[in-house]
Amino acid sequence: MTAATDPATAVTDPMAVPVLLYHAVMDEPPDWIAEFAVGPKEFGRHLDAVVDSGRTPVTVSALADHLSGRVPLPARPVLLTFDDGFADLPGPTAEALAGRGLPATAYLTTGAIAPGGRSLLPPAPMMTLADAARLEQSGTEIGSHTVTHAQLDTLGPRALAHELRASRAVLEDTLGHRIRHLAYPHGYNSGRVRRAAAAAGYETATAVRHALSSDRDERYRIARLIVRRGHTVADVETWLAGGGARVAPYRDGPLTVGWRWYRRARATLRGPVFAG
């Protein structure tokens, strides 16, 4: 949780690109996701702040095209992303976005939404795989969030390849076109995971990093700002102004590295777990 910051006094970076990360948009989310859920009314105020910011809303594909050198970004871009695939996404959330003409990118955990699928996510109201086409038609592009939502940097090569390739194949079979983008569950990744994502055919992968992205960010570690229950419209306005967080790319700090090694050791003893 962060305290609200006055956008007028925040230190801003004109090269910063806010990539906002949402999860569930609902008034009564399950306890395990409540910290990362936003109520529909508050979400609407966030979207109004995006519209009022004067930034150009784009999808991850537009950022990918820029980072690969194909097409320049528009002036002052902003990206809206959604992880997991909660039940609100193809319904009221997509309607709120479309009503304001805002594109978005949604990363779906296929094991949590496909018939007979299994994932590490605790129980929650989820969309279905059949909703994916409707979501895409509303203006939201679809990316992969793996099969089970595992911590990818704790997996062996075979399990890692399965998480990356099987989720992509399910989405491609459902939608009838190539899936270009990946989001790492929990944002967890490593050099090995990033190389595997590229080898699996993804053009980009988003992490979390609790930071602003930029037009020079890493294609397979795009920084996002995770929106929590306690964040206010003022926080969103500060990010939209290019302040309130550091700007990627930057090297991981010692705490991040230490937490990574702890998780890997824990996974060796306990196997795959949800890190919620």
PDB file of C-alpha atoms in Angstrom:
ATOM      1  CA  MET A   1       0.000   0.000   0.000  1.00  0.00           C
ATOM      2  CA  THR A   2       1.285   3.464  -0.764  1.00  0.00           C
ATOM      3  CA  ALA A   3       0.296   6.833   0.569  1.00  0.00           C
ATOM      4  CA  ALA A   4      -1.364   9.228  -1.845  1.00  0.00           C
ATOM      5  CA  THR A   5       0.997  11.647  -3.505  1.00  0.00           C
ATOM      6  CA  ASP A   6       0.131  15.038  -4.929  1.00  0.00           C
ATOM      7  CA  PRO A   7       0.772  14.752  -8.702  1.00  0.00           C
ATOM      8  CA  ALA A   8       1.662  18.434  -8.806  1.00  0.00           C
ATOM      9  CA  THR A   9       4.632  17.926  -6.493  1.00  0.00           C
ATOM     10  CA  ALA A  10       5.736  14.437  -7.545  1.00  0.00           C
ATOM     11  CA  VAL A  11       9.085  13.942  -9.249  1.00  0.00           C
ATOM     12  CA  THR A  12       8.238  12.948 -12.805  1.00  0.00           C
ATOM     13  CA  ASP A  13      10.101  11.376 -15.706  1.00  0.00           C
ATOM     14  CA  PRO A  14       8.911  12.391 -19.188  1.00  0.00           C
ATOM     15  CA  MET A  15      10.151   9.053 -20.568  1.00  0.00           C
ATOM     16  CA  ALA A  16       8.110   6.989 -18.079  1.00  0.00           C
ATOM     17  CA  VAL A  17       5.385   4.683 -19.412  1.00  0.00           C
ATOM     18  CA  PRO A  18       2.774   3.642 -16.821  1.00  0.00           C
ATOM     19  CA  VAL A  19       1.721  -0.001 -17.235  1.00  0.00           C
ATOM     20  CA  LEU A  20      -1.031  -0.567 -14.687  1.00  0.00           C
ATOM     21  CA  LEU A  21      -1.726  -4.105 -13.444  1.00  0.00           C
ATOM     22  CA  TYR A  22      -5.216  -5.004 -12.200  1.00  0.00           C
ATOM     23  CA  HIS A  23      -6.614  -8.287 -10.987  1.00  0.00           C
ATOM     24  CA  ALA A  24     -10.228  -8.620  -9.807  1.00  0.00           C
ATOM     25  CA  VAL A  25     -12.616  -5.680 -10.133  1.00  0.00           C
ATOM     26  CA  MET A  26     -15.374  -6.555  -7.676  1.00  0.00           C
ATOM     27  CA  ASP A  27     -16.877  -5.340  -4.413  1.00  0.00           C
ATOM     28  CA  GLU A  28     -16.613  -8.623  -2.500  1.00  0.00           C
ATOM     29  CA  PRO A  29     -13.536 -10.521  -3.725  1.00  0.00           C
ATOM     30  CA  PRO A  30     -12.276 -13.699  -2.049  1.00  0.00           C
ATOM     31  CA  ASP A  31      -9.953 -12.972   0.858  1.00  0.00           C
ATOM     32  CA  TRP A  32      -6.853 -14.247  -0.935  1.00  0.00           C
ATOM     33  CA  ILE A  33      -7.129 -11.679  -3.754  1.00  0.00           C
ATOM     34  CA  ALA A  34      -8.787  -8.847  -1.780  1.00  0.00           C
ATOM     35  CA  GLU A  35      -5.540  -6.910  -1.344  1.00  0.00           C
ATOM     36  CA  PHE A  36      -5.186  -6.771  -5.136  1.00  0.00           C
ATOM     37  CA  ALA A  37      -8.854  -6.138  -5.936  1.00  0.00           C
ATOM     38  CA  VAL A  38     -10.482  -2.803  -6.774  1.00  0.00           C
ATOM     39  CA  GLY A  39     -14.172  -1.997  -6.467  1.00  0.00           C
ATOM     40  CA  PRO A  40     -16.050  -1.174  -9.689  1.00  0.00           C
ATOM     41  CA  LYS A  41     -16.743   2.445  -8.703  1.00  0.00           C
ATOM     42  CA  GLU A  42     -13.124   3.079  -7.760  1.00  0.00           C
ATOM     43  CA  PHE A  43     -12.024   1.352 -10.956  1.00  0.00           C
ATOM     44  CA  GLY A  44     -14.228   3.701 -12.935  1.00  0.00           C
ATOM     45  CA  ARG A  45     -12.536   6.662 -11.260  1.00  0.00           C
ATOM     46  CA  HIS A  46      -9.144   5.204 -12.199  1.00  0.00           C
ATOM     47  CA  LEU A  47     -10.236   4.918 -15.831  1.00  0.00           C
ATOM     48  CA  ASP A  48     -11.532   8.486 -15.798  1.00  0.00           C
ATOM     49  CA  ALA A  49      -8.115   9.601 -14.539  1.00  0.00           C
ATOM     50  CA  VAL A  50      -6.506   7.759 -17.468  1.00  0.00           C
ATOM     51  CA  VAL A  51      -8.809   9.555 -19.914  1.00  0.00           C
ATOM     52  CA  ASP A  52      -8.205  12.934 -18.256  1.00  0.00           C
ATOM     53  CA  SER A  53      -4.419  12.448 -18.215  1.00  0.00           C
ATOM     54  CA  GLY A  54      -4.083  13.138 -21.927  1.00  0.00           C
ATOM     55  CA  ARG A  55      -2.026   9.990 -22.350  1.00  0.00           C
ATOM     56  CA  THR A  56      -2.551   7.694 -25.333  1.00  0.00           C
ATOM     57  CA  PRO A  57      -3.868   4.271 -24.263  1.00  0.00           C
ATOM     58  CA  VAL A  58      -2.182   1.411 -26.140  1.00  0.00           C
ATOM     59  CA  THR A  59      -1.910  -2.359 -25.852  1.00  0.00           C
ATOM     60  CA  VAL A  60       1.179  -4.369 -25.042  1.00  0.00           C
ATOM     61  CA  SER A  61       1.449  -5.141 -28.762  1.00  0.00           C
ATOM     62  CA  ALA A  62       2.116  -1.449 -29.432  1.00  0.00           C
ATOM     63  CA  LEU A  63       4.862  -1.399 -26.810  1.00  0.00           C
ATOM     64  CA  ALA A  64       6.270  -4.630 -28.282  1.00  0.00           C
ATOM     65  CA  ASP A  65       6.382  -3.105 -31.745  1.00  0.00           C
ATOM     66  CA  HIS A  66       8.324  -0.160 -30.360  1.00  0.00           C
ATOM     67  CA  LEU A  67      10.772  -2.204 -28.275  1.00  0.00           C
ATOM     68  CA  SER A  68      11.506  -4.394 -31.299  1.00  0.00           C
ATOM     69  CA  GLY A  69      12.211  -1.308 -33.426  1.00  0.00           C
ATOM     70  CA  ARG A  70       9.255  -1.732 -35.784  1.00  0.00           C
ATOM     71  CA  VAL A  71       6.982   1.191 -34.900  1.00  0.00           C
ATOM     72  CA  PRO A  72       7.492   4.192 -32.604  1.00  0.00           C
ATOM     73  CA  LEU A  73       5.240   4.656 -29.616  1.00  0.00           C
ATOM     74  CA  PRO A  74       2.694   7.466 -29.638  1.00  0.00           C
ATOM     75  CA  ALA A  75       3.335  10.431 -27.383  1.00  0.00           C
ATOM     76  CA  ARG A  76       2.816   9.738 -23.668  1.00  0.00           C
ATOM     77  CA  PRO A  77       1.449   6.180 -23.809  1.00  0.00           C
ATOM     78  CA  VAL A  78      -0.294   4.322 -20.984  1.00  0.00           C
ATOM     79  CA  LEU A  79      -1.151   0.609 -20.762  1.00  0.00           C
ATOM     80  CA  LEU A  80      -3.869  -1.186 -18.810  1.00  0.00           C
ATOM     81  CA  THR A  81      -3.271  -4.867 -18.071  1.00  0.00           C
ATOM     82  CA  PHE A  82      -5.228  -7.559 -16.224  1.00  0.00           C
ATOM     83  CA  ASP A  83      -3.965 -10.856 -14.832  1.00  0.00           C
ATOM     84  CA  ASP A  84      -5.562 -14.248 -14.196  1.00  0.00           C
ATOM     85  CA  GLY A  85      -9.026 -13.937 -15.782  1.00  0.00           C
ATOM     86  CA  PHE A  86     -11.552 -13.137 -13.062  1.00  0.00           C
ATOM     87  CA  ALA A  87     -15.266 -13.324 -13.856  1.00  0.00           C
ATOM     88  CA  ASP A  88     -15.726  -9.543 -14.033  1.00  0.00           C
ATOM     89  CA  LEU A  89     -13.244  -9.167 -16.868  1.00  0.00           C
ATOM     90  CA  PRO A  90     -15.347 -10.062 -19.962  1.00  0.00           C
ATOM     91  CA  GLY A  91     -18.430  -8.402 -18.453  1.00  0.00           C
ATOM     92  CA  PRO A  92     -18.563  -5.149 -16.481  1.00  0.00           C
ATOM     93  CA  THR A  93     -14.836  -4.512 -16.584  1.00  0.00           C
ATOM     94  CA  ALA A  94     -14.665  -4.839 -20.362  1.00  0.00           C
ATOM     95  CA  GLU A  95     -17.754  -2.645 -20.630  1.00  0.00           C
ATOM     96  CA  ALA A  96     -16.154   0.067 -18.480  1.00  0.00           C
ATOM     97  CA  LEU A  97     -13.077   0.020 -20.709  1.00  0.00           C
ATOM     98  CA  ALA A  98     -15.008  -0.004 -23.973  1.00  0.00           C
ATOM     99  CA  GLY A  99     -17.298   2.781 -22.788  1.00  0.00           C
ATOM    100  CA  ARG A 100     -14.282   5.040 -22.493  1.00  0.00           C
ATOM    101  CA  GLY A 101     -12.563   3.790 -25.634  1.00  0.00           C
ATOM    102  CA  LEU A 102      -9.691   2.258 -23.658  1.00  0.00           C
ATOM    103  CA  PRO A 103      -7.850  -0.787 -25.059  1.00  0.00           C
ATOM    104  CA  ALA A 104      -6.260  -3.240 -22.645  1.00  0.00           C
ATOM    105  CA  THR A 105      -4.275  -6.469 -22.459  1.00  0.00           C
ATOM    106  CA  ALA A 106      -5.490  -9.443 -20.412  1.00  0.00           C
ATOM    107  CA  TYR A 107      -3.229 -12.330 -19.438  1.00  0.00           C
ATOM    108  CA  LEU A 108      -5.247 -15.507 -18.834  1.00  0.00           C
ATOM    109  CA  THR A 109      -4.332 -18.493 -16.649  1.00  0.00           C
ATOM    110  CA  THR A 110      -5.672 -21.279 -18.839  1.00  0.00           C
ATOM    111  CA  GLY A 111      -5.803 -23.946 -16.132  1.00  0.00           C
ATOM    112  CA  ALA A 112      -8.138 -21.709 -14.123  1.00  0.00           C
ATOM    113  CA  ILE A 113     -10.580 -20.967 -16.960  1.00  0.00           C
ATOM    114  CA  ALA A 114     -10.536 -24.000 -19.290  1.00  0.00           C
ATOM    115  CA  PRO A 115     -13.022 -26.873 -18.804  1.00  0.00           C
ATOM    116  CA  GLY A 116     -11.443 -29.504 -16.575  1.00  0.00           C
ATOM    117  CA  GLY A 117      -8.363 -27.342 -16.053  1.00  0.00           C
ATOM    118  CA  ARG A 118      -6.369 -27.153 -12.843  1.00  0.00           C
ATOM    119  CA  SER A 119      -4.299 -24.319 -11.427  1.00  0.00           C
ATOM    120  CA  LEU A 120      -2.615 -23.220  -8.224  1.00  0.00           C
ATOM    121  CA  LEU A 121      -5.005 -20.274  -7.857  1.00  0.00           C
ATOM    122  CA  PRO A 122      -7.322 -20.569  -4.839  1.00  0.00           C
ATOM    123  CA  PRO A 123     -11.082 -20.659  -5.530  1.00  0.00           C
ATOM    124  CA  ALA A 124     -12.577 -17.500  -7.027  1.00  0.00           C
ATOM    125  CA  PRO A 125     -15.199 -16.471  -9.591  1.00  0.00           C
ATOM    126  CA  MET A 126     -13.398 -16.840 -12.910  1.00  0.00           C
ATOM    127  CA  MET A 127     -14.276 -16.211 -16.538  1.00  0.00           C
ATOM    128  CA  THR A 128     -14.393 -19.195 -18.880  1.00  0.00           C
ATOM    129  CA  LEU A 129     -12.261 -19.968 -21.875  1.00  0.00           C
ATOM    130  CA  ALA A 130     -15.361 -19.472 -24.020  1.00  0.00           C
ATOM    131  CA  ASP A 131     -15.453 -15.833 -22.836  1.00  0.00           C
ATOM    132  CA  ALA A 132     -12.036 -15.107 -24.341  1.00  0.00           C
ATOM    133  CA  ALA A 133     -13.324 -14.362 -27.846  1.00  0.00           C
ATOM    134  CA  ARG A 134     -15.979 -11.988 -26.467  1.00  0.00           C
ATOM    135  CA  LEU A 135     -13.340 -10.245 -24.377  1.00  0.00           C
ATOM    136  CA  GLU A 136     -11.113  -9.838 -27.407  1.00  0.00           C
ATOM    137  CA  GLN A 137     -13.979  -8.449 -29.489  1.00  0.00           C
ATOM    138  CA  SER A 138     -14.546  -5.772 -26.842  1.00  0.00           C
ATOM    139  CA  GLY A 139     -11.077  -4.326 -27.482  1.00  0.00           C
ATOM    140  CA  THR A 140      -8.905  -6.277 -25.046  1.00  0.00           C
ATOM    141  CA  GLU A 141      -6.020  -8.265 -26.487  1.00  0.00           C
ATOM    142  CA  ILE A 142      -5.252 -11.653 -24.961  1.00  0.00           C
ATOM    143  CA  GLY A 143      -1.953 -12.926 -23.621  1.00  0.00           C
ATOM    144  CA  SER A 144      -0.842 -15.986 -21.663  1.00  0.00           C
ATOM    145  CA  HIS A 145      -0.450 -16.177 -17.891  1.00  0.00           C
ATOM    146  CA  THR A 146       0.688 -19.823 -18.020  1.00  0.00           C
ATOM    147  CA  VAL A 147      -1.338 -22.952 -17.265  1.00  0.00           C
ATOM    148  CA  THR A 148      -1.249 -23.225 -13.473  1.00  0.00           C
ATOM    149  CA  HIS A 149       0.117 -19.854 -12.272  1.00  0.00           C
ATOM    150  CA  ALA A 150       3.326 -21.480 -11.043  1.00  0.00           C
ATOM    151  CA  GLN A 151       6.410 -19.547  -9.955  1.00  0.00           C
ATOM    152  CA  LEU A 152       8.282 -20.085 -13.201  1.00  0.00           C
ATOM    153  CA  ASP A 153      11.772 -19.476 -11.867  1.00  0.00           C
ATOM    154  CA  THR A 154      11.390 -22.456  -9.509  1.00  0.00           C
ATOM    155  CA  LEU A 155      10.493 -24.983 -12.239  1.00  0.00           C
ATOM    156  CA  GLY A 156      12.679 -27.451 -14.084  1.00  0.00           C
ATOM    157  CA  PRO A 157      13.083 -27.195 -17.875  1.00  0.00           C
ATOM    158  CA  ARG A 158      10.275 -29.608 -18.792  1.00  0.00           C
ATOM    159  CA  ALA A 159       7.678 -28.103 -16.439  1.00  0.00           C
ATOM    160  CA  LEU A 160       8.681 -24.598 -17.490  1.00  0.00           C
ATOM    161  CA  ALA A 161       8.263 -25.425 -21.178  1.00  0.00           C
ATOM    162  CA  HIS A 162       4.848 -26.946 -20.483  1.00  0.00           C
ATOM    163  CA  GLU A 163       3.610 -23.858 -18.636  1.00  0.00           C
ATOM    164  CA  LEU A 164       4.726 -21.579 -21.464  1.00  0.00           C
ATOM    165  CA  ARG A 165       3.754 -23.653 -24.479  1.00  0.00           C
ATOM    166  CA  ALA A 166       0.554 -25.421 -23.384  1.00  0.00           C
ATOM    167  CA  SER A 167      -1.132 -22.205 -22.239  1.00  0.00           C
ATOM    168  CA  ARG A 168      -0.246 -20.509 -25.492  1.00  0.00           C
ATOM    169  CA  ALA A 169      -1.538 -23.458 -27.536  1.00  0.00           C
ATOM    170  CA  VAL A 170      -4.894 -23.469 -25.710  1.00  0.00           C
ATOM    171  CA  LEU A 171      -5.416 -19.757 -26.309  1.00  0.00           C
ATOM    172  CA  GLU A 172      -4.353 -19.986 -29.946  1.00  0.00           C
ATOM    173  CA  ASP A 173      -6.722 -22.901 -30.580  1.00  0.00           C
ATOM    174  CA  THR A 174      -9.550 -20.954 -28.960  1.00  0.00           C
ATOM    175  CA  LEU A 175      -8.963 -17.613 -30.677  1.00  0.00           C
ATOM    176  CA  GLY A 176      -7.550 -18.771 -34.010  1.00  0.00           C
ATOM    177  CA  HIS A 177      -4.486 -16.537 -34.055  1.00  0.00           C
ATOM    178  CA  ARG A 178      -1.008 -16.262 -32.571  1.00  0.00           C
ATOM    179  CA  ILE A 179      -0.581 -15.264 -28.928  1.00  0.00           C
ATOM    180  CA  ARG A 180       2.306 -12.822 -28.753  1.00  0.00           C
ATOM    181  CA  HIS A 181       2.599 -11.903 -25.084  1.00  0.00           C
ATOM    182  CA  LEU A 182       3.203 -13.483 -21.687  1.00  0.00           C
ATOM    183  CA  ALA A 183       2.894 -12.295 -18.093  1.00  0.00           C
ATOM    184  CA  TYR A 184       4.974 -14.074 -15.457  1.00  0.00           C
ATOM    185  CA  PRO A 185       2.821 -15.268 -12.523  1.00  0.00           C
ATOM    186  CA  HIS A 186       3.621 -13.116  -9.499  1.00  0.00           C
ATOM    187  CA  GLY A 187       6.077 -11.329 -11.792  1.00  0.00           C
ATOM    188  CA  TYR A 188       8.715 -13.939 -10.924  1.00  0.00           C
ATOM    189  CA  ASN A 189      11.315 -14.598 -13.607  1.00  0.00           C
ATOM    190  CA  SER A 190      15.018 -15.110 -14.224  1.00  0.00           C
ATOM    191  CA  GLY A 191      17.417 -15.056 -17.142  1.00  0.00           C
ATOM    192  CA  ARG A 192      16.611 -18.717 -17.794  1.00  0.00           C
ATOM    193  CA  VAL A 193      12.863 -18.042 -17.723  1.00  0.00           C
ATOM    194  CA  ARG A 194      13.208 -15.035 -20.023  1.00  0.00           C
ATOM    195  CA  ARG A 195      15.176 -17.092 -22.536  1.00  0.00           C
ATOM    196  CA  ALA A 196      12.546 -19.840 -22.354  1.00  0.00           C
ATOM    197  CA  ALA A 197       9.790 -17.300 -22.997  1.00  0.00           C
ATOM    198  CA  ALA A 198      11.573 -16.099 -26.117  1.00  0.00           C
ATOM    199  CA  ALA A 199      12.181 -19.689 -27.261  1.00  0.00           C
ATOM    200  CA  ALA A 200       8.476 -20.472 -26.770  1.00  0.00           C
ATOM    201  CA  GLY A 201       7.632 -17.771 -29.288  1.00  0.00           C
ATOM    202  CA  TYR A 202       6.517 -14.877 -27.115  1.00  0.00           C
ATOM    203  CA  GLU A 203       7.496 -11.390 -28.283  1.00  0.00           C
ATOM    204  CA  THR A 204       7.289  -9.835 -24.811  1.00  0.00           C
ATOM    205  CA  ALA A 205       6.819 -10.781 -21.203  1.00  0.00           C
ATOM    206  CA  THR A 206       5.640  -8.538 -18.405  1.00  0.00           C
ATOM    207  CA  ALA A 207       6.872  -8.722 -14.840  1.00  0.00           C
ATOM    208  CA  VAL A 208       5.693  -6.564 -11.934  1.00  0.00           C
ATOM    209  CA  ARG A 209       8.652  -4.695 -10.384  1.00  0.00           C
ATOM    210  CA  HIS A 210       6.298  -2.041  -8.873  1.00  0.00           C
ATOM    211  CA  ALA A 211       7.867   0.431 -11.287  1.00  0.00           C
ATOM    212  CA  LEU A 212       7.113   2.556 -14.305  1.00  0.00           C
ATOM    213  CA  SER A 213       8.143   1.156 -17.651  1.00  0.00           C
ATOM    214  CA  SER A 214       9.800   3.256 -20.351  1.00  0.00           C
ATOM    215  CA  ASP A 215      10.455   3.319 -24.073  1.00  0.00           C
ATOM    216  CA  ARG A 216      13.793   1.619 -23.354  1.00  0.00           C
ATOM    217  CA  ASP A 217      12.502  -1.150 -21.074  1.00  0.00           C
ATOM    218  CA  GLU A 218      13.459  -4.830 -21.475  1.00  0.00           C
ATOM    219  CA  ARG A 219      11.161  -6.785 -23.829  1.00  0.00           C
ATOM    220  CA  TYR A 220      11.086  -9.837 -21.572  1.00  0.00           C
ATOM    221  CA  ARG A 221      10.861  -7.982 -18.259  1.00  0.00           C
ATOM    222  CA  ILE A 222       8.468  -5.091 -18.848  1.00  0.00           C
ATOM    223  CA  ALA A 223       7.814  -3.284 -15.573  1.00  0.00           C
ATOM    224  CA  ARG A 224       4.279  -2.875 -14.273  1.00  0.00           C
ATOM    225  CA  LEU A 225       2.655  -1.063 -11.349  1.00  0.00           C
ATOM    226  CA  ILE A 226       0.429  -3.408  -9.373  1.00  0.00           C
ATOM    227  CA  VAL A 227      -2.775  -1.653  -8.308  1.00  0.00           C
ATOM    228  CA  ARG A 228      -3.750  -2.608  -4.747  1.00  0.00           C
ATOM    229  CA  ARG A 229      -6.946  -2.070  -2.802  1.00  0.00           C
ATOM    230  CA  GLY A 230      -5.395   0.826  -0.868  1.00  0.00           C
ATOM    231  CA  HIS A 231      -4.240   2.802  -3.879  1.00  0.00           C
ATOM    232  CA  THR A 232      -6.211   5.968  -4.481  1.00  0.00           C
ATOM    233  CA  VAL A 233      -7.054   7.975  -7.573  1.00  0.00           C
ATOM    234  CA  ALA A 234      -4.279  10.347  -6.491  1.00  0.00           C
ATOM    235  CA  ASP A 235      -1.786   7.462  -6.674  1.00  0.00           C
ATOM    236  CA  VAL A 236      -2.951   6.634 -10.196  1.00  0.00           C
ATOM    237  CA  GLU A 237      -2.719  10.298 -11.201  1.00  0.00           C
ATOM    238  CA  THR A 238       0.849  10.434  -9.881  1.00  0.00           C
ATOM    239  CA  TRP A 239       1.841   7.393 -11.956  1.00  0.00           C
ATOM    240  CA  LEU A 240       0.127   8.884 -15.001  1.00  0.00           C
ATOM    241  CA  ALA A 241       2.193  12.018 -14.470  1.00  0.00           C
ATOM    242  CA  GLY A 242       5.347   9.875 -14.615  1.00  0.00           C
ATOM    243  CA  GLY A 243       6.129   9.961 -10.898  1.00  0.00           C
ATOM    244  CA  GLY A 244       5.676   8.004  -7.704  1.00  0.00           C
ATOM    245  CA  ALA A 245       7.905   5.061  -8.670  1.00  0.00           C
ATOM    246  CA  ARG A 246      11.282   4.317 -10.168  1.00  0.00           C
ATOM    247  CA  VAL A 247      11.611   3.863 -13.922  1.00  0.00           C
ATOM    248  CA  ALA A 248      12.793   0.643 -15.585  1.00  0.00           C
ATOM    249  CA  PRO A 249      15.116  -0.734 -16.737  1.00  0.00           C
ATOM    250  CA  TYR A 250      17.273  -1.150 -13.639  1.00  0.00           C
ATOM    251  CA  ARG A 251      19.143  -3.976 -11.919  1.00  0.00           C
ATOM    252  CA  ASP A 252      17.479  -6.110  -9.253  1.00  0.00           C
ATOM    253  CA  GLY A 253      18.365  -5.122  -5.702  1.00  0.00           C
ATOM    254  CA  PRO A 254      19.719  -7.469  -3.009  1.00  0.00           C
ATOM    255  CA  LEU A 255      16.297  -7.989  -1.396  1.00  0.00           C
ATOM    256  CA  THR A 256      14.801  -9.151  -4.697  1.00  0.00           C
ATOM    257  CA  VAL A 257      17.715 -11.508  -5.313  1.00  0.00           C
ATOM    258  CA  GLY A 258      17.546 -12.874  -1.776  1.00  0.00           C
ATOM    259  CA  TRP A 259      13.798 -13.492  -1.988  1.00  0.00           C
ATOM    260  CA  ARG A 260      14.323 -15.312  -5.296  1.00  0.00           C
ATOM    261  CA  TRP A 261      16.816 -17.731  -3.764  1.00  0.00           C
ATOM    262  CA  TYR A 262      14.563 -18.324  -0.752  1.00  0.00           C
ATOM    263  CA  ARG A 263      11.603 -19.187  -2.988  1.00  0.00           C
ATOM    264  CA  ARG A 264      13.692 -21.564  -5.047  1.00  0.00           C
ATOM    265  CA  ALA A 265      14.911 -23.384  -1.942  1.00  0.00           C
ATOM    266  CA  ARG A 266      11.349 -23.601  -0.616  1.00  0.00           C
ATOM    267  CA  ALA A 267      10.096 -24.990  -3.938  1.00  0.00           C
ATOM    268  CA  THR A 268      12.771 -27.685  -3.836  1.00  0.00           C
ATOM    269  CA  LEU A 269      11.358 -28.860  -0.512  1.00  0.00           C
ATOM    270  CA  ARG A 270       7.624 -28.286  -1.009  1.00  0.00           C
ATOM    271  CA  GLY A 271       7.040 -28.365  -4.753  1.00  0.00           C
ATOM    272  CA  PRO A 272       4.913 -25.832  -6.675  1.00  0.00           C
ATOM    273  CA  VAL A 273       2.848 -23.534  -4.464  1.00  0.00           C
ATOM    274  CA  PHE A 274       0.768 -20.405  -4.922  1.00  0.00           C
ATOM    275  CA  ALA A 275       2.777 -17.507  -3.584  1.00  0.00           C
ATOM    276  CA  GLY A 276      -0.237 -15.205  -3.104  1.00  0.00           C
TER     277      GLY A 276
END
